[in-house]
Coordinates of C-alpha atoms in Angstrom, one line a residue:
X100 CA 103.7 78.5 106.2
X101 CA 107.1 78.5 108.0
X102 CA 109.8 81.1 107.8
X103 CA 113.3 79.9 108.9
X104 CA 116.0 82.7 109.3
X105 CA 119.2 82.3 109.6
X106 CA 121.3 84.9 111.2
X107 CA 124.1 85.6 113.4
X108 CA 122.2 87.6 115.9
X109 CA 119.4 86.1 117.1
X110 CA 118.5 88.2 119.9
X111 CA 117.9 90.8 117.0
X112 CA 113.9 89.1 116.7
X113 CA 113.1 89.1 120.1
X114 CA 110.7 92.1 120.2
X115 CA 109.7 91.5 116.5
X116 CA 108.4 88.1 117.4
X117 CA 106.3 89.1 120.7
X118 CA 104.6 91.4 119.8
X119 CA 101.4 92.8 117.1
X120 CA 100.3 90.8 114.2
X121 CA 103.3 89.0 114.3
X122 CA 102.6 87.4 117.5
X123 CA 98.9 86.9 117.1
X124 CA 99.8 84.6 113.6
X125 CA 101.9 82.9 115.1
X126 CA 99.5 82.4 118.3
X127 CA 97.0 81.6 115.8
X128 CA 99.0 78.5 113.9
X129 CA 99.1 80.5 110.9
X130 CA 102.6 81.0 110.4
X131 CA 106.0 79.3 112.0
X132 CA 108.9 81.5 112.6
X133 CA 111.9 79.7 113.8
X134 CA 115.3 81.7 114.1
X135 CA 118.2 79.3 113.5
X136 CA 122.1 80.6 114.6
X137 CA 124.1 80.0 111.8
X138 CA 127.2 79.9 114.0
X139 CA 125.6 76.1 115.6
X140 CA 126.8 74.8 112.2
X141 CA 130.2 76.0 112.2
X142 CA 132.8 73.4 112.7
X143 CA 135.3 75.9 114.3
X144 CA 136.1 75.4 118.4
X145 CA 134.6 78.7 118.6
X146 CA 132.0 79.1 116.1
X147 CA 133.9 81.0 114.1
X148 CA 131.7 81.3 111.0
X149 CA 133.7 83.9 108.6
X150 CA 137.5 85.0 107.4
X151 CA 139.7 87.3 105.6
X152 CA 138.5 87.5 101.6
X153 CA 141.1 85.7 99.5
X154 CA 142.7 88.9 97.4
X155 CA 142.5 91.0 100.5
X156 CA 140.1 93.6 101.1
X157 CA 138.2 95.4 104.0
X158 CA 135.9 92.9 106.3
X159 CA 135.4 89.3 106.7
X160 CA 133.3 87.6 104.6
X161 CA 130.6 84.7 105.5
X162 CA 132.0 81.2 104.4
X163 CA 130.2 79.1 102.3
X164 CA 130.9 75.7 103.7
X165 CA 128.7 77.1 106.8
X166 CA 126.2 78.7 105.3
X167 CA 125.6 75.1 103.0
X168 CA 125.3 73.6 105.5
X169 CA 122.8 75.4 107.6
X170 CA 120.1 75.6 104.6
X171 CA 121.0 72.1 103.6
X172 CA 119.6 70.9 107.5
X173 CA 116.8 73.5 107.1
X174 CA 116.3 72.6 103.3
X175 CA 113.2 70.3 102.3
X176 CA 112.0 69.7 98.8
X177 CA 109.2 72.7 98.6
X178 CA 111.7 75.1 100.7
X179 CA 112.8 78.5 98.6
X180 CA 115.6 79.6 100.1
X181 CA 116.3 83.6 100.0
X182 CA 119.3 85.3 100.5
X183 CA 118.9 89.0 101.5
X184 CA 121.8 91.1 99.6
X185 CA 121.6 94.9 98.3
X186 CA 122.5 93.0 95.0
X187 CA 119.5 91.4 94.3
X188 CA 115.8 92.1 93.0
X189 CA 113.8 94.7 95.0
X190 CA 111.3 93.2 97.1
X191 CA 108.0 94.7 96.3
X192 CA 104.1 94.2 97.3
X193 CA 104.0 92.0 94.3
X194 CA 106.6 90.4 95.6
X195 CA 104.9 89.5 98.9
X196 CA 101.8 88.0 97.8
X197 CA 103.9 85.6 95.5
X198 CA 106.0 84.4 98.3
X199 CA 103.6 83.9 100.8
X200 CA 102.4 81.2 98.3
X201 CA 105.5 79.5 99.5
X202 CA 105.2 76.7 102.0
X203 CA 108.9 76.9 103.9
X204 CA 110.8 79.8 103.1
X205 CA 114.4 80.1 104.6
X206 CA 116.1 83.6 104.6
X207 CA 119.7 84.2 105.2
X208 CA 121.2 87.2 106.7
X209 CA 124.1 88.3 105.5
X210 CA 126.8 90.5 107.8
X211 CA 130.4 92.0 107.4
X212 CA 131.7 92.3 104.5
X213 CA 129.1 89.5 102.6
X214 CA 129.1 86.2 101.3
X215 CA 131.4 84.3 100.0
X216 CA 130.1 84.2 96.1
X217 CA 129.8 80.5 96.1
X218 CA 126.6 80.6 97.7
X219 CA 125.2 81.6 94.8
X220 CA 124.7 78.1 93.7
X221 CA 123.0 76.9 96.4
X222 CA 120.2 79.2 97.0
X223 CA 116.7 80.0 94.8
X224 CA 117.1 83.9 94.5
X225 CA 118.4 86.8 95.7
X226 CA 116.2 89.9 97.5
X227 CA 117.1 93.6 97.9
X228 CA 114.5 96.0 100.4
X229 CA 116.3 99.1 98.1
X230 CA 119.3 100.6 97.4
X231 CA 120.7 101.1 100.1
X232 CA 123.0 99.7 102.3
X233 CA 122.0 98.2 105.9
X234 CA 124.8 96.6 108.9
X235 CA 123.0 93.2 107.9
X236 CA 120.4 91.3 106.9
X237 CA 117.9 91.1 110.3
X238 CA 116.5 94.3 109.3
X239 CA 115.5 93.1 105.9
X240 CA 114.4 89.8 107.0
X241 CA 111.8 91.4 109.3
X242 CA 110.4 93.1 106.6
X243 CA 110.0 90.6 104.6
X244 CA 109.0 88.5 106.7
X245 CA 106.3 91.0 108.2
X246 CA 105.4 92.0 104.9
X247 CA 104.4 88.7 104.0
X248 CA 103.3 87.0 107.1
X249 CA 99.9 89.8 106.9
X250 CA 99.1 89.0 103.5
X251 CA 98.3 85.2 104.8
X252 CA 94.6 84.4 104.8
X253 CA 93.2 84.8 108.3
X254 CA 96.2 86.9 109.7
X255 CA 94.6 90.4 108.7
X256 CA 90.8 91.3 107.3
X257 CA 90.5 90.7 103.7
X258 CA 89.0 94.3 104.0
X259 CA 92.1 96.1 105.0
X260 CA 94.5 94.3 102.9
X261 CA 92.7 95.3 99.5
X262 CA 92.5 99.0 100.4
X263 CA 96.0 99.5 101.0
X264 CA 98.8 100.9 99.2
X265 CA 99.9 99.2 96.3
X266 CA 96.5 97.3 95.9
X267 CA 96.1 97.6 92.2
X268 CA 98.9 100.2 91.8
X269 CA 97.6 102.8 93.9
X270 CA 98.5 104.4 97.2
X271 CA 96.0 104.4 99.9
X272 CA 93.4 107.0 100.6
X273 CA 93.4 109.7 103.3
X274 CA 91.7 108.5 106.9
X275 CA 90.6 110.7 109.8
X276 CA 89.7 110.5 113.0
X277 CA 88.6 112.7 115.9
X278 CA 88.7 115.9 116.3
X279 CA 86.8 117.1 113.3
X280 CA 88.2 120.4 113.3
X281 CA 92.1 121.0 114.2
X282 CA 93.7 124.4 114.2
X283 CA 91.5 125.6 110.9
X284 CA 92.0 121.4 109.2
X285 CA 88.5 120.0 108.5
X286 CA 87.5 116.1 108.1
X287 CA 86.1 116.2 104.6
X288 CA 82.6 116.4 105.1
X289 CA 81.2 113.6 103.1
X290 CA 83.3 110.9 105.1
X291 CA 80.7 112.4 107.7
X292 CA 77.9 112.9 105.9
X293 CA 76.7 108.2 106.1
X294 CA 76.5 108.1 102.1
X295 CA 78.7 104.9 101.8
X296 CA 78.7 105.4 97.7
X297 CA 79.8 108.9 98.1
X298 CA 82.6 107.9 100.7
X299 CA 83.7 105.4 98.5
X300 CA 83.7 107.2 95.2
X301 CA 85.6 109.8 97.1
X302 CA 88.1 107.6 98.7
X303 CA 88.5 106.0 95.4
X304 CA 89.2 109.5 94.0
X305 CA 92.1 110.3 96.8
X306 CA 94.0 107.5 95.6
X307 CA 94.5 107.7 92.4
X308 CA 95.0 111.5 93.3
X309 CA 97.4 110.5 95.9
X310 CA 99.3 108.1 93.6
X311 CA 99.7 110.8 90.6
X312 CA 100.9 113.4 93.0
X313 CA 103.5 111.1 95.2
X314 CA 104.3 107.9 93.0
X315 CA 102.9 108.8 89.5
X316 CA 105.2 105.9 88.0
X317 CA 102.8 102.9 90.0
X318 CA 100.2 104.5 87.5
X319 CA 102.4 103.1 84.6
X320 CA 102.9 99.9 85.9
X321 CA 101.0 96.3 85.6
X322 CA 97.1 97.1 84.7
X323 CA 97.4 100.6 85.1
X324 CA 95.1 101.6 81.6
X325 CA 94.4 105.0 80.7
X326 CA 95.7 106.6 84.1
X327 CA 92.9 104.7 86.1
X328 CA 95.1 101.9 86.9
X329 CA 92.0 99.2 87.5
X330 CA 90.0 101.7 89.2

């Protein structure tokens, strides 16, 4: 897989590319992460790669004849090219493990006051990380990018991907470590008692328990049946 993001602040990535799992996929060949300056395409003496919205208005906005022609240099014929706006579908977990299907993915980063609307017709969909609004799109694109770059097969253990949250609509379970005993708070005692059917029935247990008491609407969604959501 190779992620391509385009941005006007590319120093933004630096620590987000050296270091944890991030670094070790890409050590490992699993993943290619370029990040591409989207002011090297603009045409302007100095880079200049945005102006004043026609109609007025607060902000500059991004111009579409730079931004075309960034993901049309980057663009090859399996690429899906993502443009990270508050306006578009919420990314979710489901989300990730469709995309990192994807063989070349290119994400744009927006800044300012946006895009200029055109883009629109030159790019395969539009991603939110919520509602909310960020300076720019480097923060989202990490996520994303983080989010999916673990889900690729040999990046993370098979193990610890299918007991997380989200897996099958549920949240994760509860996990201690030493001490056993903190001012008057107790490990459960069968997560110390070696009976791996009871540690897993009872870790099973917390998270559905975990997911009616925090996110009881994941319980309604996709193969949740009879509040045991695939359980």
């Amino acid at each position: 897989m190779r992620i391509d993001i385009l941005t006007l602040f590319p120093s933004m990535f630096e620590g987000f590319l050296t270091n944890s799992i991030i670094k070790r996929a890409i050590d490992a060949e699993k993943v290619q992460i370029r990040i591409i300056n989207i002011r090297d395409y603009s045409k302007d003496p100095h880079k200049k790669v945005d102006d004043y919205g026609f109609g007025g208005g607060a902000g500059m906005v991004l111009r579409v004849d730079v931004l075309y022609d960034a993901i049309q240099d980057l663009k090859k014929e399996d690429t899906q090219v993502i443009l990270l706006t508050p306006q578009g579908e919420t990314f979710t977990q489901k989300k990730a493990y469709s995309m990192k299907e994807y063989k070349h993915i290119i994400l744009v980063c927006g800044h300012y006051e946006g895009f200029d609307e055109r883009i629109l017709h030159f790019v395969d969909m539009e991603i939110s990380i919520g509602d909310f609004i960020v300076t720019g799109g480097e923060i989202p694109a990490m996520a994303i990018t983080d989010s999916i770059v673990r889900l690729v097969d040999g990046v993370i253990t098979e193990e610890s991907r299918m007991n997380e949250s989200f897996e099958n609509h549920l949240l994760d379970y509860p996990v201690y470590t030493k001490p056993k005993e903190f001012m008057g708070y107790m490990v459960p005692p069968v997560l110390l008692s070696g009976n791996h059917a009871e540690i897993e029935k009872f870790r099973q247990e917390k998270r559905l328990e975990n997911t009616r008491l925090k996110r009881p609407d994941l319980l309604e969604g996709e193969g949740a049946e009879g509040g045991k959501a695939n359980l």
